[in-house]
Amino acid sequence: MEPRAAQVQKRAGSRRRLEHPPSGEGNSEVNGGPDLVQWTQHMEAVKMQLLEQAQRQLLELLDQAVSEAVQSYPPQGRRLPTIPPDSLSKTQEPSLRKRKVFVIRESLLELLLEFDLLIFSFGQLPLALMTWVPMFLSTLLAPYQSLRLWARPQAAGAWTLGAGLGFVLLAAHAAVLGILPVHVAAKHQLPPASSSILVFEQVRLLMKSYSFLRETVPGILRARGGEGVCAPSFSSYLYFLFCPTLIYRETYPRTPNIRWNYVAKNFAQALGCILYACFILGRLCVPVFANMSREPFSIRALVLSVMHATLPGIFMLLLIFFAFLHCWLNAFAEMLRFGDRMFYRDWWNSTSFSNYYRTWNVVVHDWLYSYVYQDGLWLLGGQARGAAMLGVFVVSAVVHEYIFCFVLGFFYPVMLILFLAFGGPMNFMMHDRHTGPAWNVLMWTMLFLGQGIQVSLYCQEWYARQHCPLPQTTFWGLVTPRSWSCHT
C-alpha cells in the first residue's frame, strides 16, 4: 500500500499531464480541457475535506472510549486484562460497526430496586415479635381475670379482696403495656418499622382492654345488684382481641366461609404498598433531605422542601390508608369471618374536615365517639358538646404525637401542633354545612400541605440528629429540635 503523500503527488502529476499534454497527443481533447481540470480539482478538494472530517470523528470516538476506560479503572491490586498482539492490528482496520466497550457497572433494576431501606426499617424484627408475646398475654389474662373476680358472688369482705386483686392485675397489665415496649425500643434502638409494630400493638391492646371493661363492668355491677347478668365467655373475649374492631360485643355478624385467595390477595397488596413506600422514601425523600441539614437555614429552602415533600407525603398517606385500613383489616376480617367491614367511608369526597375525621378511620372514630365523646357528654352534661369534641381532639393529638415519637425515636411535636393548631379550628370552620366541589378541593389542598410539612420537618430532624449528635445527653437536648441548630 503506497503512502498517502505519494498518492497525492501521483494525482497532481496526472493533473499536470492533463493540463499540458505532449505535442501530438490529446489534440482532440484540447477543447474543453480547462473545465475538466477545474472539476477534477474541486472533487479532489471535496474528497480531502471528507477524509479530514471522518478522521476527526474517529479521533473523537477513540477519545471517548479511552475516557470511559479510564473511569472504569480497576481497583488497586487487580490485574489488567492483556490484549493479544494480533488484536491490535485488527483494531486498526477500518470498520463501520461500533465496538462494544465493557465497563464496571450495575444492572438497571439493581439501581432501582434498593432494599436497604426496607431491611433497615425492619431490623431487629424478632426482638419486636418476642416483646409482643408478654404484651398479648397480659392483655389476654389480666382484664378477663379481673372481671371474673369482680363478678364472683361472695360476701362483702371477700368480694372487696377479690376486687382489690383485680385492680392489681389491671395495674400490672397497664405497666407491661406501658413500660415494656418503650424500654425495649429505647434500649435496643429499634428501627422505625419494628418500633411501629410495638407501638401500634401497644395502643391497640390498651384500647381493646378499655373497651372490654367499659362494656362489661356495668353489667357485672348490675348483676351484683340482683339483675343476674353473667360474665362473658372467654372465647368471645379471645375473638375480640383479633377481630378488626375496637368496640367489644359478645357476638358479631359472621360470613359463612373463608375465601383464602382473598386473604392472600390482600396480604400481597399490603406487602406491595410497603415496598412502594420504601421506594418513594428512597427516591424522593432521602436524596433531598439527607444533606439538607449541612446547608445554612433559610426560609426559601424550607418552603421549597415543603413543596417538594407534598407529593411523596400524599403518596405515603394513601399507601398507609390502603395497606392498613383496606388490605390488612379485610384480610383479618376474612380469616375470622367478621361480617361488618365498614373500616372507612368515602373520605375522599369530604367537603369538610369534620366529615373527613369521621370517615377516614371508622374503626378508631367509633372508639373515640363511644368512649371519649359520649362519655364526656355523660360526665359534663348534654350541653357540653364543644368540650367533648375538644377532648376527642386532645386525645387523638396526644396519641398521634406519641406514636410518631415512639417510631422515630425523638420528640418533635409537628403532629401535635398540626392537630391542635390547625385540625381543631378546621373542624369547626369547615363543618358539614359547607358543600360543593370547591370545598373538596380546599380539603385536598390542606391535606397536601399538611403532609408536605410533616414529611419535610420529620425528615430534616431525622438526618440532623445523625449529623449532629449530642456531646452529652440532657433533657433539653432530647426535646429541642436538632434541625434548628445543626448546619455542619
Coordinates of C-alpha atoms in Angstrom, one line a residue:
M1 CA 0.0 0.0 0.0
E2 CA 1.5 3.3 -1.0
P3 CA 1.8 6.2 1.4
R4 CA -0.9 8.9 1.2
A5 CA 1.7 11.6 0.2
A6 CA 2.9 9.6 -2.7
Q7 CA -0.7 9.0 -3.9
V8 CA -1.4 12.8 -3.7
Q9 CA 1.8 13.6 -5.7
K10 CA 0.9 11.0 -8.3
R11 CA -2.6 12.5 -8.7
A12 CA -1.0 16.0 -9.0
G13 CA 1.3 14.7 -11.7
S14 CA -1.6 13.3 -13.6
R15 CA -3.4 16.6 -13.4
R16 CA -0.3 18.4 -14.9
R17 CA -0.2 15.9 -17.7
L18 CA -3.9 16.7 -18.4
E19 CA -3.2 20.4 -18.4
H20 CA 0.0 20.2 -20.6
P21 CA -0.3 17.1 -22.9
P22 CA 2.6 16.2 -25.1
S23 CA 2.6 17.5 -28.6
G24 CA 0.6 15.4 -30.9
E25 CA -1.3 13.7 -28.1
G26 CA -4.7 14.6 -26.9
N27 CA -5.3 17.3 -29.5
S28 CA -8.8 16.1 -29.8
E29 CA -9.4 16.9 -26.0
V30 CA -7.9 20.4 -26.0
N31 CA -11.3 21.9 -26.5
G32 CA -12.9 22.0 -23.1
G33 CA -9.7 20.9 -21.2
P34 CA -9.7 23.7 -18.6
D35 CA -13.3 22.9 -17.4
L36 CA -12.3 19.2 -16.8
V37 CA -9.2 20.3 -14.9
Q38 CA -11.2 22.6 -12.6
W39 CA -13.9 19.9 -11.9
T40 CA -11.2 17.4 -11.1
Q41 CA -9.5 19.8 -8.6
H42 CA -12.8 20.6 -7.0
M43 CA -13.7 16.9 -6.5
E44 CA -10.2 16.2 -5.0
A45 CA -10.7 19.1 -2.5
V46 CA -14.1 17.7 -1.5
K47 CA -12.6 14.3 -1.0
M48 CA -9.8 15.7 1.2
Q49 CA -12.4 17.5 3.3
L50 CA -14.5 14.4 3.8
L51 CA -11.4 12.4 4.8
E52 CA -10.4 15.1 7.3
Q53 CA -13.9 15.1 8.8
A54 CA -14.0 11.3 9.1
Q55 CA -10.6 11.4 10.8
R56 CA -11.8 14.0 13.3
Q57 CA -14.9 11.9 14.2
L58 CA -12.9 8.8 14.5
L59 CA -10.5 10.5 16.9
E60 CA -13.4 11.8 19.0
L61 CA -14.8 8.3 19.3
L62 CA -11.4 6.9 20.3
D63 CA -11.1 9.7 22.9
Q64 CA -14.5 8.9 24.3
A65 CA -13.6 5.2 24.6
V66 CA -10.3 6.0 26.3
S67 CA -12.2 8.3 28.8
E68 CA -14.7 5.5 29.6
A69 CA -11.8 3.1 30.1
V70 CA -10.1 5.5 32.4
Q71 CA -13.3 5.9 34.5
S72 CA -13.6 2.2 34.8
Y73 CA -10.0 1.8 36.1
P74 CA -9.9 -1.3 38.2
P75 CA -9.1 -1.1 42.0
Q76 CA -5.6 -1.4 43.2
G77 CA -4.3 -4.9 43.1
R78 CA -6.5 -6.2 40.3
R79 CA -4.6 -7.3 37.2
L80 CA -5.4 -5.6 33.9
P81 CA -6.5 -7.9 31.0
T82 CA -3.8 -8.5 28.4
I83 CA -4.5 -7.7 24.8
P84 CA -3.2 -10.1 22.2
P85 CA -0.9 -8.5 19.6
D86 CA -2.9 -9.7 16.7
S87 CA -6.0 -7.8 18.1
L88 CA -4.1 -4.5 17.8
S89 CA -3.7 -4.9 14.1
K90 CA -7.4 -5.7 13.8
T91 CA -8.5 -2.6 15.7
Q92 CA -6.6 -0.5 13.2
E93 CA -8.6 -1.9 10.3
P94 CA -11.5 0.5 9.3
S95 CA -14.9 -0.8 10.4
L96 CA -18.4 0.6 10.1
R97 CA -19.6 -1.2 13.3
K98 CA -19.4 0.4 16.7
R99 CA -17.4 -1.8 19.1
K100 CA -18.9 -2.6 22.5
V101 CA -17.0 -1.1 25.4
F102 CA -17.1 -3.1 28.6
V103 CA -17.0 -1.2 31.9
I104 CA -17.8 -2.0 35.5
R105 CA -21.4 -1.0 36.1
E106 CA -24.6 -2.3 37.9
S107 CA -27.7 -3.6 36.3
L108 CA -30.5 -1.1 35.8
L109 CA -33.0 -2.8 38.1
E110 CA -30.3 -3.1 40.7
L111 CA -30.2 0.7 40.9
L112 CA -34.0 1.0 41.1
L113 CA -35.0 -1.8 43.5
E114 CA -32.9 -1.0 46.5
F115 CA -34.0 -2.9 49.6
D116 CA -31.5 -1.3 52.0
L117 CA -34.2 1.0 53.4
L118 CA -36.6 -1.9 53.8
I119 CA -34.1 -4.1 55.5
F120 CA -33.1 -1.2 57.8
S121 CA -36.7 -0.4 58.7
F122 CA -37.5 -3.9 59.7
G123 CA -34.2 -4.5 61.6
Q124 CA -34.4 -6.5 64.9
L125 CA -37.9 -7.8 63.9
P126 CA -37.5 -11.0 66.0
L127 CA -36.9 -8.9 69.1
A128 CA -40.1 -6.8 68.4
L129 CA -42.1 -10.0 68.0
M130 CA -40.7 -11.5 71.2
T131 CA -41.7 -8.3 73.0
W132 CA -45.2 -8.6 71.7
V133 CA -45.7 -12.0 73.3
P134 CA -45.9 -10.8 77.0
M135 CA -47.9 -7.8 75.9
F136 CA -50.5 -10.0 74.4
L137 CA -50.5 -12.5 77.3
S138 CA -51.1 -9.7 79.8
T139 CA -54.0 -8.4 77.7
L140 CA -55.4 -11.9 77.3
L141 CA -55.3 -12.8 81.1
A142 CA -55.4 -9.6 83.2
P143 CA -58.7 -7.9 82.1
Y144 CA -60.7 -11.1 81.8
Q145 CA -59.5 -12.5 85.2
S146 CA -60.2 -9.1 86.9
L147 CA -63.7 -9.2 85.5
R148 CA -64.2 -12.7 86.8
L149 CA -63.0 -11.6 90.3
W150 CA -65.5 -8.8 90.3
A151 CA -68.3 -11.0 89.0
R152 CA -67.8 -13.7 91.7
P153 CA -70.8 -13.8 94.1
Q154 CA -69.1 -13.6 97.5
A155 CA -69.6 -11.8 100.8
A156 CA -68.7 -8.1 101.1
G157 CA -65.3 -8.7 102.6
A158 CA -64.3 -11.5 100.3
W159 CA -65.6 -9.5 97.3
T160 CA -63.6 -6.4 98.3
L161 CA -60.4 -8.6 98.5
G162 CA -61.1 -10.0 95.1
A163 CA -61.9 -6.6 93.6
G164 CA -58.6 -5.3 95.0
L165 CA -56.7 -8.3 93.5
G166 CA -58.5 -7.5 90.2
F167 CA -57.2 -3.9 90.3
V168 CA -53.7 -5.2 91.0
L169 CA -53.9 -7.3 87.9
L170 CA -55.0 -4.4 85.8
A171 CA -52.2 -2.2 87.2
A172 CA -49.7 -4.9 86.2
H173 CA -51.3 -5.2 82.8
A174 CA -51.0 -1.4 82.3
A175 CA -47.4 -1.5 83.4
V176 CA -46.5 -4.2 81.0
L177 CA -48.2 -2.5 78.1
G178 CA -46.9 1.0 79.0
I179 CA -43.3 0.3 80.1
L180 CA -42.1 -2.9 78.3
P181 CA -42.3 -1.8 74.7
V182 CA -40.9 1.7 75.5
H183 CA -38.0 0.1 77.4
V184 CA -37.2 -2.3 74.6
A185 CA -37.4 0.3 71.8
A186 CA -35.2 2.8 73.7
K187 CA -32.6 0.3 74.9
H188 CA -32.1 -1.6 71.6
Q189 CA -32.7 1.4 69.3
L190 CA -35.3 -0.3 67.3
P191 CA -35.7 1.0 63.7
P192 CA -38.9 2.6 62.5
A193 CA -40.9 -0.4 61.2
S194 CA -40.1 -2.6 64.2
S195 CA -41.0 0.2 66.5
S196 CA -44.3 0.7 64.6
I197 CA -45.3 -2.9 65.3
L198 CA -44.7 -2.4 69.1
V199 CA -46.4 1.0 69.4
F200 CA -49.5 0.1 67.3
E201 CA -49.9 -3.1 69.2
Q202 CA -49.5 -1.2 72.5
V203 CA -52.2 1.3 71.6
R204 CA -54.5 -1.4 70.1
L205 CA -54.3 -3.7 73.1
L206 CA -54.9 -0.8 75.5
M207 CA -58.0 0.4 73.5
K208 CA -59.3 -3.2 73.4
S209 CA -58.8 -3.7 77.1
Y210 CA -60.6 -0.5 77.9
S211 CA -63.5 -1.3 75.6
F212 CA -63.9 -4.8 77.1
L213 CA -64.0 -3.5 80.6
R214 CA -66.2 -0.5 79.7
E215 CA -68.8 -2.7 78.0
T216 CA -68.8 -5.5 80.6
V217 CA -68.3 -3.8 84.1
P218 CA -71.7 -2.1 84.1
G219 CA -73.3 -5.4 83.5
I220 CA -71.3 -7.0 86.3
L221 CA -72.3 -4.3 88.7
R222 CA -76.0 -4.7 87.8
A223 CA -75.6 -8.5 88.3
R224 CA -74.4 -7.9 91.9
G225 CA -77.5 -5.7 92.3
G226 CA -79.7 -8.7 91.5
E227 CA -80.3 -8.4 87.7
G228 CA -78.5 -11.6 87.0
V229 CA -76.1 -10.6 84.2
C230 CA -73.3 -13.1 83.7
A231 CA -69.7 -12.6 82.8
P232 CA -68.9 -13.0 79.0
S233 CA -67.3 -16.2 77.8
F234 CA -63.5 -16.4 77.3
S235 CA -63.9 -17.4 73.7
S236 CA -65.8 -14.2 72.9
Y237 CA -63.0 -12.1 74.5
L238 CA -60.3 -14.0 72.6
Y239 CA -62.2 -13.5 69.3
F240 CA -62.4 -9.8 70.1
L241 CA -58.7 -9.4 70.6
F242 CA -58.1 -10.4 67.0
C243 CA -61.2 -9.2 65.1
P244 CA -60.8 -5.8 63.3
T245 CA -62.9 -3.6 65.7
L246 CA -62.2 -1.7 68.9
I247 CA -65.8 -2.0 70.2
Y248 CA -66.5 -5.1 72.3
R249 CA -69.6 -7.2 71.7
E250 CA -70.2 -10.8 72.7
T251 CA -71.3 -11.6 69.1
Y252 CA -70.7 -10.1 65.7
P253 CA -72.3 -10.8 62.3
R254 CA -70.3 -13.6 60.6
T255 CA -69.8 -14.6 57.0
P256 CA -70.5 -18.3 56.0
N257 CA -67.0 -19.2 54.8
I258 CA -63.4 -18.1 54.3
R259 CA -62.0 -17.0 50.9
W260 CA -58.4 -17.8 51.3
N261 CA -57.5 -16.4 47.8
Y262 CA -59.0 -13.1 49.0
V263 CA -56.8 -13.3 52.1
A264 CA -53.7 -13.9 50.1
K265 CA -54.5 -11.1 47.7
N266 CA -54.9 -8.6 50.5
F267 CA -51.7 -9.6 52.2
A268 CA -49.8 -9.4 48.9
Q269 CA -51.3 -5.9 48.2
A270 CA -50.2 -4.8 51.7
L271 CA -46.7 -6.0 51.0
G272 CA -46.7 -4.2 47.7
C273 CA -47.7 -1.0 49.5
I274 CA -44.8 -1.3 51.9
L275 CA -42.3 -1.8 49.0
Y276 CA -43.7 1.1 47.2
A277 CA -43.5 3.3 50.3
C278 CA -39.8 2.4 50.7
F279 CA -39.2 3.2 47.0
I280 CA -40.8 6.6 47.4
L281 CA -38.8 7.4 50.5
G282 CA -35.6 6.2 48.9
R283 CA -36.1 8.1 45.6
L284 CA -38.0 11.3 46.6
C285 CA -37.1 12.0 50.2
V286 CA -33.6 10.6 51.0
P287 CA -31.7 12.4 48.2
V288 CA -33.3 15.7 49.1
F289 CA -33.2 15.7 52.9
A290 CA -30.0 13.6 53.6
N291 CA -27.7 16.6 53.3
M292 CA -30.1 19.4 53.9
S293 CA -29.0 20.0 57.5
R294 CA -25.5 20.6 56.3
E295 CA -26.7 23.8 54.5
P296 CA -27.4 27.1 56.1
F297 CA -31.1 27.6 57.1
S298 CA -33.3 29.8 55.0
I299 CA -37.0 30.4 54.6
R300 CA -36.7 29.8 50.9
A301 CA -35.1 26.4 51.4
L302 CA -37.7 25.4 54.0
V303 CA -40.6 26.4 51.7
L304 CA -39.0 24.6 48.7
S305 CA -38.5 21.4 50.9
V306 CA -42.2 21.5 52.0
M307 CA -43.4 21.9 48.4
H308 CA -41.1 19.0 47.3
A309 CA -42.4 16.8 50.1
T310 CA -46.1 17.3 49.3
L311 CA -46.2 14.7 46.6
P312 CA -44.4 11.9 48.5
G313 CA -46.3 12.9 51.6
I314 CA -49.7 12.4 50.0
F315 CA -48.5 9.2 48.4
M316 CA -47.5 7.9 51.9
L317 CA -50.9 8.9 53.2
L318 CA -52.7 6.9 50.5
L319 CA -50.4 3.9 50.8
I320 CA -50.9 3.8 54.6
F321 CA -54.7 4.1 54.2
F322 CA -54.9 1.3 51.5
A323 CA -52.4 -1.0 53.1
F324 CA -53.8 -1.0 56.7
L325 CA -57.5 0.2 56.6
H326 CA -58.3 -1.9 53.5
C327 CA -55.9 -4.7 52.9
W328 CA -54.8 -5.6 56.4
L329 CA -58.1 -5.3 58.1
N330 CA -60.0 -7.0 55.3
A331 CA -57.6 -9.9 55.4
F332 CA -58.1 -10.5 59.2
A333 CA -61.9 -9.9 58.8
E334 CA -62.0 -12.7 56.1
M335 CA -59.9 -15.1 58.2
L336 CA -62.2 -14.5 61.2
R337 CA -65.4 -14.3 59.1
F338 CA -66.1 -10.9 60.5
G339 CA -69.0 -9.5 58.6
D340 CA -69.1 -5.7 59.3
R341 CA -66.3 -4.4 57.2
M342 CA -67.1 -0.7 57.2
F343 CA -63.5 0.3 58.1
Y344 CA -63.7 3.6 56.2
R345 CA -66.1 5.6 54.2
D346 CA -65.7 7.8 51.2
W347 CA -63.5 10.3 52.9
W348 CA -62.0 11.4 49.6
N349 CA -65.3 13.1 48.8
S350 CA -65.5 15.1 52.0
T351 CA -66.2 18.8 51.8
S352 CA -65.5 19.4 55.5
F353 CA -62.8 18.4 57.9
S354 CA -65.4 17.2 60.4
N355 CA -66.7 14.7 57.8
Y356 CA -63.1 13.7 56.9
Y357 CA -62.3 12.9 60.5
R358 CA -65.5 10.7 60.8
T359 CA -64.9 8.8 57.6
W360 CA -61.1 8.4 57.3
N361 CA -60.7 5.7 60.0
V362 CA -64.1 4.4 61.1
V363 CA -62.5 1.9 63.5
V364 CA -60.8 4.5 65.6
H365 CA -63.6 7.0 65.2
D366 CA -66.1 4.6 66.7
W367 CA -63.9 4.1 69.8
L368 CA -63.4 7.9 70.3
Y369 CA -67.0 8.6 69.7
S370 CA -68.2 5.9 72.2
Y371 CA -65.7 6.3 75.0
V372 CA -64.5 9.9 74.8
Y373 CA -67.3 12.0 73.2
Q374 CA -70.3 10.2 74.5
D375 CA -68.8 9.5 78.0
G376 CA -67.7 13.1 78.0
L377 CA -71.3 14.3 77.4
W378 CA -72.5 11.9 80.1
L379 CA -69.9 13.3 82.6
L380 CA -70.2 17.0 81.7
G381 CA -73.8 17.2 80.6
G382 CA -75.6 17.1 77.3
Q383 CA -74.8 20.8 76.6
A384 CA -71.0 20.4 76.7
R385 CA -70.7 19.2 73.1
G386 CA -67.8 21.6 72.3
A387 CA -65.8 20.5 75.4
A388 CA -66.5 16.8 74.5
M389 CA -65.3 17.4 70.9
L390 CA -62.2 19.2 72.2
G391 CA -61.5 16.2 74.4
V392 CA -61.6 14.0 71.3
F393 CA -59.1 16.2 69.5
V394 CA -56.8 16.4 72.5
V395 CA -56.8 12.6 73.0
S396 CA -56.2 12.0 69.3
A397 CA -53.5 14.6 69.0
V398 CA -51.6 13.2 72.0
V399 CA -51.8 9.6 70.8
H400 CA -50.7 10.5 67.3
E401 CA -47.7 12.5 68.6
Y402 CA -46.8 9.6 71.0
I403 CA -46.8 7.2 68.0
F404 CA -44.5 9.5 66.0
C405 CA -42.2 10.0 68.9
F406 CA -42.0 6.2 69.5
V407 CA -41.4 5.3 65.9
L408 CA -38.9 8.0 65.0
G409 CA -37.1 7.9 68.4
F410 CA -37.2 11.7 69.1
F411 CA -39.7 14.3 70.2
Y412 CA -40.7 16.9 67.6
P413 CA -44.3 18.0 68.1
V414 CA -45.2 18.6 64.5
M415 CA -48.2 16.3 64.6
L416 CA -49.4 17.7 67.9
I417 CA -49.3 21.3 66.6
L418 CA -51.0 20.4 63.4
F419 CA -53.8 18.6 65.2
L420 CA -54.4 21.3 67.8
A421 CA -53.5 24.5 66.0
F422 CA -54.9 23.6 62.6
G423 CA -57.0 20.4 62.8
G424 CA -59.2 21.6 65.6
P425 CA -60.1 25.1 64.1
M426 CA -60.6 23.5 60.7
N427 CA -63.1 21.1 62.2
F428 CA -65.2 24.0 63.5
M429 CA -64.7 26.3 60.5
M430 CA -65.1 23.6 57.7
H431 CA -68.3 22.0 59.1
D432 CA -70.9 19.9 57.4
R433 CA -72.9 22.9 56.1
H434 CA -70.2 23.5 53.5
T435 CA -70.8 21.6 50.4
G436 CA -69.7 21.7 46.8
P437 CA -66.6 20.8 44.8
A438 CA -64.7 23.9 45.9
W439 CA -64.7 22.8 49.5
N440 CA -63.4 19.3 48.5
V441 CA -60.6 21.0 46.5
L442 CA -59.8 23.1 49.6
M443 CA -59.7 20.0 51.8
W444 CA -57.3 18.2 49.5
T445 CA -55.1 21.3 49.3
M446 CA -54.9 21.3 53.0
L447 CA -54.1 17.6 53.1
F448 CA -51.3 18.1 50.5
L449 CA -49.8 20.9 52.5
G450 CA -50.1 19.2 55.9
Q451 CA -48.4 16.0 54.6
G452 CA -45.6 18.1 53.0
I453 CA -45.0 19.8 56.3
Q454 CA -44.9 16.6 58.2
V455 CA -42.5 14.8 55.8
S456 CA -40.2 17.7 55.4
L457 CA -39.8 18.5 59.1
Y458 CA -39.6 15.0 60.3
C459 CA -37.0 14.0 57.6
Q460 CA -34.9 17.1 58.4
E461 CA -34.9 16.3 62.1
W462 CA -34.1 12.6 61.4
Y463 CA -30.9 13.5 59.5
A464 CA -30.0 16.4 61.7
R465 CA -29.8 14.0 64.7
Q466 CA -27.5 11.8 62.7
H467 CA -25.2 14.6 61.6
C468 CA -25.1 16.4 64.9
P469 CA -25.1 14.0 67.8
L470 CA -25.3 15.5 71.3
P471 CA -21.9 15.6 73.2
Q472 CA -23.8 14.7 76.3
T473 CA -27.4 13.6 76.9
T474 CA -29.6 16.2 78.6
F475 CA -33.3 16.6 78.9
W476 CA -33.4 19.8 76.9
G477 CA -31.2 18.3 74.3
L478 CA -33.6 15.5 73.8
V479 CA -36.7 17.6 73.5
T480 CA -35.2 20.5 71.5
P481 CA -35.3 20.0 67.7
R482 CA -31.8 19.4 66.4
S483 CA -32.6 20.6 62.9
W484 CA -32.8 24.2 64.2
S485 CA -29.1 24.4 65.0
C486 CA -27.4 21.6 63.0
H487 CA -25.7 23.1 60.0
T488 CA -22.4 21.2 59.7

